[in-house]
Coordinates of C-alpha atoms in Angstrom, one line a residue:
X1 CA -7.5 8.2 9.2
X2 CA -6.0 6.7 6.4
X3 CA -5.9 7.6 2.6
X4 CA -7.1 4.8 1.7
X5 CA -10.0 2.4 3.4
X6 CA -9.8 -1.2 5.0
X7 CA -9.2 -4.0 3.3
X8 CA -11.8 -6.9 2.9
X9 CA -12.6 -9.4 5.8
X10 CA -10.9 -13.4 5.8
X11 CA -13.8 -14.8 4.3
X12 CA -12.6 -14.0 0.8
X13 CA -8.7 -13.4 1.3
X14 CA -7.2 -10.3 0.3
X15 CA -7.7 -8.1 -2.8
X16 CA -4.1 -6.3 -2.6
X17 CA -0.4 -7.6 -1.9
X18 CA 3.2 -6.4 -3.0
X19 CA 4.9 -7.2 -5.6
X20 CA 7.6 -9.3 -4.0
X21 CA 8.4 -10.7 -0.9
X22 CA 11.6 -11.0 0.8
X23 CA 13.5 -14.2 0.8
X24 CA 13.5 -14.2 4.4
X25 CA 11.0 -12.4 7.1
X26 CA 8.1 -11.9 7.5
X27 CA 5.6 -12.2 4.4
X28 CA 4.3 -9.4 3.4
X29 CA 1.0 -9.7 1.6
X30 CA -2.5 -9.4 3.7
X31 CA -3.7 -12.6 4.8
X32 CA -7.3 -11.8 5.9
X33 CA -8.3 -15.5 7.1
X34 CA -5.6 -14.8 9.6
X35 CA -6.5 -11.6 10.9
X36 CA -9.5 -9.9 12.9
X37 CA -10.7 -7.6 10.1
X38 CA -8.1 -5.0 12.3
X39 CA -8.5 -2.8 9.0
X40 CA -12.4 -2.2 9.4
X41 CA -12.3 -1.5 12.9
X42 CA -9.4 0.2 13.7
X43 CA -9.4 3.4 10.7
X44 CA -11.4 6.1 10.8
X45 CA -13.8 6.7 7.3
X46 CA -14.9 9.3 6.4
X47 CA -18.0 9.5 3.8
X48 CA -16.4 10.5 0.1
X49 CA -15.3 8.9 -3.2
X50 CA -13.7 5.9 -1.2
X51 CA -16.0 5.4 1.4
X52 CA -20.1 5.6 1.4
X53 CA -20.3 6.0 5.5
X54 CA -18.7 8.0 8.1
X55 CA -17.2 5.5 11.1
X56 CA -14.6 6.5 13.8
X57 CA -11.9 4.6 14.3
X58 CA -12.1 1.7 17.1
X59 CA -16.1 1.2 15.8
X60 CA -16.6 -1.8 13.4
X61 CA -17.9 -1.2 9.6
X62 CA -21.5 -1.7 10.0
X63 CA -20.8 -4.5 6.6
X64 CA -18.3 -6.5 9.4
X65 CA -20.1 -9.7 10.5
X66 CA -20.7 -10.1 13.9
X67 CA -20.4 -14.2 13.8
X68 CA -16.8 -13.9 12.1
X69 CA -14.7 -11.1 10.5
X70 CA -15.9 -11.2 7.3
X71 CA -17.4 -8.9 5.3
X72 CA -20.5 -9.1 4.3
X73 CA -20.9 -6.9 1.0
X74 CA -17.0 -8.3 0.0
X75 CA -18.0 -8.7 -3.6
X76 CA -20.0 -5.5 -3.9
X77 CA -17.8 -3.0 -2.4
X78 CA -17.1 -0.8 -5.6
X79 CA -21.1 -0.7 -6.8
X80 CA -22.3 0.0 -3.2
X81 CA -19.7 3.0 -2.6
X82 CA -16.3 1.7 -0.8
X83 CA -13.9 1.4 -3.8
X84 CA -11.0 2.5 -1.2
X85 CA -12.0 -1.1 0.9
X86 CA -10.8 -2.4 -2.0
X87 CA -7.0 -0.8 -2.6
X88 CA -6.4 -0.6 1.0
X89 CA -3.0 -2.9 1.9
X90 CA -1.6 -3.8 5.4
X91 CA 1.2 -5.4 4.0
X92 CA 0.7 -8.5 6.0
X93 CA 0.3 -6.7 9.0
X94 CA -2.9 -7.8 10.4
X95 CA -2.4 -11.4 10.6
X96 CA 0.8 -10.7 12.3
X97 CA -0.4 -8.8 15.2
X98 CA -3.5 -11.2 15.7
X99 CA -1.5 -14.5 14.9
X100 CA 2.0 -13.1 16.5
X101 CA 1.5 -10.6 19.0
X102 CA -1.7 -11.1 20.3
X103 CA -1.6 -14.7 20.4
X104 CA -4.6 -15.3 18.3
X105 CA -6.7 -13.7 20.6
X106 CA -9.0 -11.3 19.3
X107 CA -10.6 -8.0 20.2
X108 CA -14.0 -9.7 20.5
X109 CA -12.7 -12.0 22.8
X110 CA -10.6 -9.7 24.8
X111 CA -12.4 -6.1 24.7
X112 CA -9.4 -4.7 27.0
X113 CA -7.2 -5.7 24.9
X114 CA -8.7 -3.5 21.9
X115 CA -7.4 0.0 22.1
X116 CA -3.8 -1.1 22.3
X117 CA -4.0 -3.9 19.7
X118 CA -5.6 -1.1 17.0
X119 CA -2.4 1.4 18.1
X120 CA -0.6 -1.9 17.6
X121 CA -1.8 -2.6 14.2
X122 CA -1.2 0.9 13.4
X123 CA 2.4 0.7 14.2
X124 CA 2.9 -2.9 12.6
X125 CA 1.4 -1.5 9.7
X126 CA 4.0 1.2 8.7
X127 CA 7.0 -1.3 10.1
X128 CA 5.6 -4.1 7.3
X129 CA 5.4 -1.4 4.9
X130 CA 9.2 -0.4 5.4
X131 CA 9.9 -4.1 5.0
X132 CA 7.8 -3.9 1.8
X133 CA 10.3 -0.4 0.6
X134 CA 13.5 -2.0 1.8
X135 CA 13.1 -5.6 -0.1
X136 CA 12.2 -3.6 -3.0
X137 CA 15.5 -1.5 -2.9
X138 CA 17.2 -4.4 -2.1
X139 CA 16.1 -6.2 -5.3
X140 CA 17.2 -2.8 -7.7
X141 CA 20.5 -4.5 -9.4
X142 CA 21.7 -0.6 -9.0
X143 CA 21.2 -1.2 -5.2
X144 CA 24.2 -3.5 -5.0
X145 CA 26.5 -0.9 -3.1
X146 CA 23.9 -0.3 -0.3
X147 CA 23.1 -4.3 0.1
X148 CA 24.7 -4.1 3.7
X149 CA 22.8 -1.0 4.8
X150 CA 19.6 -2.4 3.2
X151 CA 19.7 -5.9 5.1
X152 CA 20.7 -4.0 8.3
X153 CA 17.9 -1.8 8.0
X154 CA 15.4 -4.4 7.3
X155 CA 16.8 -6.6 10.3
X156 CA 16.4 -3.5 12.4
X157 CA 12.6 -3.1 11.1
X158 CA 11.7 -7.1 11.9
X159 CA 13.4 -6.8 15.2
X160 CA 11.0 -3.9 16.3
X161 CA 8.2 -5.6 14.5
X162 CA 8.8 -8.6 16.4
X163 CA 8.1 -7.0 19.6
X164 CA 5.5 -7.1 22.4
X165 CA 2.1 -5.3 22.3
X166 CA 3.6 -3.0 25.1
X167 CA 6.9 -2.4 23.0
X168 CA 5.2 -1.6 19.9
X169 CA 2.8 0.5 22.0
X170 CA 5.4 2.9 23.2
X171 CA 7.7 2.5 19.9
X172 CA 8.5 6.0 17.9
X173 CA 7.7 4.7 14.4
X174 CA 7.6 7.8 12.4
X175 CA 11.2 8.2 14.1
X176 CA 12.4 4.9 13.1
X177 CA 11.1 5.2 9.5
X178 CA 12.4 8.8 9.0
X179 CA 15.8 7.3 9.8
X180 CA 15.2 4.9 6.9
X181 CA 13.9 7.3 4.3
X182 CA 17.4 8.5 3.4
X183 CA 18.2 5.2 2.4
X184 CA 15.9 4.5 0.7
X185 CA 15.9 8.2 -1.1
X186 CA 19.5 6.6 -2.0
X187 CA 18.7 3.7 -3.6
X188 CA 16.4 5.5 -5.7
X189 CA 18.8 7.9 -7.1
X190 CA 20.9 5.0 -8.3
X191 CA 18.3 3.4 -10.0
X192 CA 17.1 6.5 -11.2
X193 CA 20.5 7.5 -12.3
X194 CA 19.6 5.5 -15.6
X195 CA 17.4 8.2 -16.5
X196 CA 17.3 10.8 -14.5
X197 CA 14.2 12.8 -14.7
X198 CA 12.5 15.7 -13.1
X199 CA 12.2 16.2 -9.0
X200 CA 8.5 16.3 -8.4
X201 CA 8.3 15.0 -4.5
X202 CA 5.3 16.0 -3.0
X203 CA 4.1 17.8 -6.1
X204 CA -0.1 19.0 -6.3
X205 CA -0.8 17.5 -10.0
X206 CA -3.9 16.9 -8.9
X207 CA -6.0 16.4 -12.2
X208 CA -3.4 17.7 -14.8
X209 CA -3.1 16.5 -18.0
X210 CA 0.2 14.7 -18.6
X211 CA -0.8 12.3 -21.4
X212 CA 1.8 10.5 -23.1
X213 CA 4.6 12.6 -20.9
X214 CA 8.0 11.4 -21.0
X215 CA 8.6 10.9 -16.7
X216 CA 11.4 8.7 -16.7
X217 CA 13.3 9.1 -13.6
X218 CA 10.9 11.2 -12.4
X219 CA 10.7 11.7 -8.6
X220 CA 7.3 11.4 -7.8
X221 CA 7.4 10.6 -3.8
X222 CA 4.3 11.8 -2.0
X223 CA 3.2 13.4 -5.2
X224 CA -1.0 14.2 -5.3
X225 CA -1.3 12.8 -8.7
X226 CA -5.5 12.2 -8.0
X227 CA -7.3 12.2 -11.1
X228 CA -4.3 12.8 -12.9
X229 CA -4.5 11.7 -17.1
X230 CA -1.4 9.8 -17.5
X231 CA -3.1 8.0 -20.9
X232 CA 0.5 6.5 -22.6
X233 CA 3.1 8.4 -20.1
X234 CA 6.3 6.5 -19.6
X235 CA 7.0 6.3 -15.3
X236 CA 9.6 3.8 -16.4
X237 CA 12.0 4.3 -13.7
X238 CA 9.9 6.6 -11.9
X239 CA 9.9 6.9 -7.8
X240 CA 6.3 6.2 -7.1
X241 CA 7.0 5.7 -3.3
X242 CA 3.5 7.1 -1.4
X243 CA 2.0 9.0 -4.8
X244 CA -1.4 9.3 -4.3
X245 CA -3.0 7.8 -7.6
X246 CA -6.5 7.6 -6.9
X247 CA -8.7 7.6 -9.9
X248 CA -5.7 8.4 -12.3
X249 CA -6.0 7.2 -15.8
X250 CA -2.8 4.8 -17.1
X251 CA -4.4 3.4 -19.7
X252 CA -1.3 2.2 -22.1
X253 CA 0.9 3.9 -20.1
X254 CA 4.0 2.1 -19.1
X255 CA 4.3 1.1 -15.0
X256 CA 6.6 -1.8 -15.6
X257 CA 9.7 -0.5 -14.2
X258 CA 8.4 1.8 -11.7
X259 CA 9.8 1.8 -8.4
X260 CA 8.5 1.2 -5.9
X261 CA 4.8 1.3 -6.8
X262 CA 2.7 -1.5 -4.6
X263 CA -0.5 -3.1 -5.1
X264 CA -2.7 -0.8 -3.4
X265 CA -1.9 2.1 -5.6
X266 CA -2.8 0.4 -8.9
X267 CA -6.2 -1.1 -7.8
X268 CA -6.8 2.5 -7.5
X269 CA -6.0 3.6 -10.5
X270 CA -7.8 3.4 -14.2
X271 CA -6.3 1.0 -16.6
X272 CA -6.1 -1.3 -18.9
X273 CA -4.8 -4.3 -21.3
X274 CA -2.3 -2.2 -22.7
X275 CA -1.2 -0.3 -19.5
X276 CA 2.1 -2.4 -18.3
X277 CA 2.4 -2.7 -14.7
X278 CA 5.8 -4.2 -12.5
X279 CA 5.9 -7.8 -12.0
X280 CA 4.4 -9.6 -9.7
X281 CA 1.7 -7.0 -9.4
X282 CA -2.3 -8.2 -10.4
X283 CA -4.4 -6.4 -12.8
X284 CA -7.3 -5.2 -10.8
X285 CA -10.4 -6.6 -11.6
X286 CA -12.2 -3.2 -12.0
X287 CA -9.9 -2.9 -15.3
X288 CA -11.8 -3.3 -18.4
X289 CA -10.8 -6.5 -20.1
X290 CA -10.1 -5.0 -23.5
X291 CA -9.6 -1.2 -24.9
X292 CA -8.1 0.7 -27.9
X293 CA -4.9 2.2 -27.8
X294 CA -5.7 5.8 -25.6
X295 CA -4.9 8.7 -28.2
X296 CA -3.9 11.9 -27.2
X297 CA -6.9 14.3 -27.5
X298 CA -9.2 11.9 -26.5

């Protein structure tokens, strides 16, 4: 299942989006009046922090309404035990398998059609988030040797996107994205060249204290940084690509120029008024609306 849990159903429009869009493609941010809640059917929950029930994937949320695809606790997800509903992002995927490749033609409509359309969305999913990476690097001024590669390997990405239910079905997209990750572990050395800083892919930091820490440059890609006390740290610069941030503390710290860091990872986070984030990115509206400078010690 995924890290994170579905998103919130069309009635009250998404809570996450990226920070940018491309020019030209596809958009990229969830529009849930478009979709058929595929988020809170298709993912398996299991009961934890995120999530207050257990489901299996293919089985509606029992909080989905069954006269439309809303949800039906949408503004109470947090108090009543599903704060992952709320920083889960499809990166506009949903509405473009139901609007695009199924037609508009929902799983309610068409049971048969269900299993494949969930793979679908699945596979959409990670293709959208590529699109998501691969604008981002192609917006890093330090990205302006790899401009051909990057537009080649986000036309590459739509064209697969843009396929039928039975080509996505049978597409190899871990495949196709691991063929992109070099790129994009490319771009990020060049933008991190500024200030290059320490190699911590895939580190366990689960719950260290790293208050006011200097991680400039820092590569931080699939890091486990849950619970993680980053009060004041500087991640200028820092690859953020797939960090797990659940429940980390930023408050003050300084998230403007981190790359690629999307929506979904700072709705899960802890911040605040003086915790800078990249633009284009909201302030969740779980952060408190005013706070003292964090001190170390406290």
């Amino acid at each position: 299942g995924p890290t994170t849990g579905p998103t919130t159903g069309p009635t009250t429009g998404p809570t996450t989006g990226p920070a940018t869009e491309p020019t030209t493609g596809p958009t990229l941010r969830a529009d849930c009046g478009s979709c058929f809640a595929l988020c809170c059917v298709a993912h398996t929950l299991t009961r934890s922090t995120d999530f207050a029930i257990d489901k299996p994937a293919g089985v509606p949320c029992l909080h989905l309404a069954e006269e439309h695809f809303g949800c039906t606790i949408h503004d109470q997800l947090r108090p009543r035990g599903f704060p992952g509903c709320t920083t889960y992002d499809c990166f506009g995927a949903g509405q473009r398998v139901a609007q695009h490749t199924y037609a508009g033609i929902s799983w309610r409509a068409d049971p048969g059609s269900a299993d494949q359309m969930f793979r679908v969305f699945a596979v959409v999913r990670i293709l959208h988030e590529l699109l998501w990476l691969l604008a981002q690097a192609a917006d890093l001024p330090s990205s302006a040797p790899l401009l051909r590669e990057l537009d080649e390997a986000r036309a590459r990405a739509e064209r697969w996107a843009d396929g039928s239910a039975d080509e996505l079905d049978v597409l190899d997209v871990g495949a196709q994205r691991d063929a992109t990750v070099p790129l994009l572990r490319h771009a990020s050395a060049l933008a991190r060249a500024e200030a290059p800083g320490p190699d911590l892919d895939g580190a366990d930091l689960l719950g260290t204290d790293l208050r006011s820490t200097d991680l400039r440059g820092a590569s931080l890609r699939g890091a486990l940084l849950v619970g993680v006390d980053l009060r004041g740290a500087d991640l200028r610069l820092a690859d953020l690509t797939g960090a797990d941030l659940r429940g980390a503390d930023v408050r003050g710290a300084d998230l403007g120029r981190a790359l690629f860091l999307c929506q979904a990872q700072v709705a899960a986070t802890r911040g605040d008024l003086l915790t800078t984030v990249p633009p284009g990115l909201d302030r969740p509206a779980h952060w408190p609306a005013a706070s003292a400078q964090p001190r170390v010690g406290e």
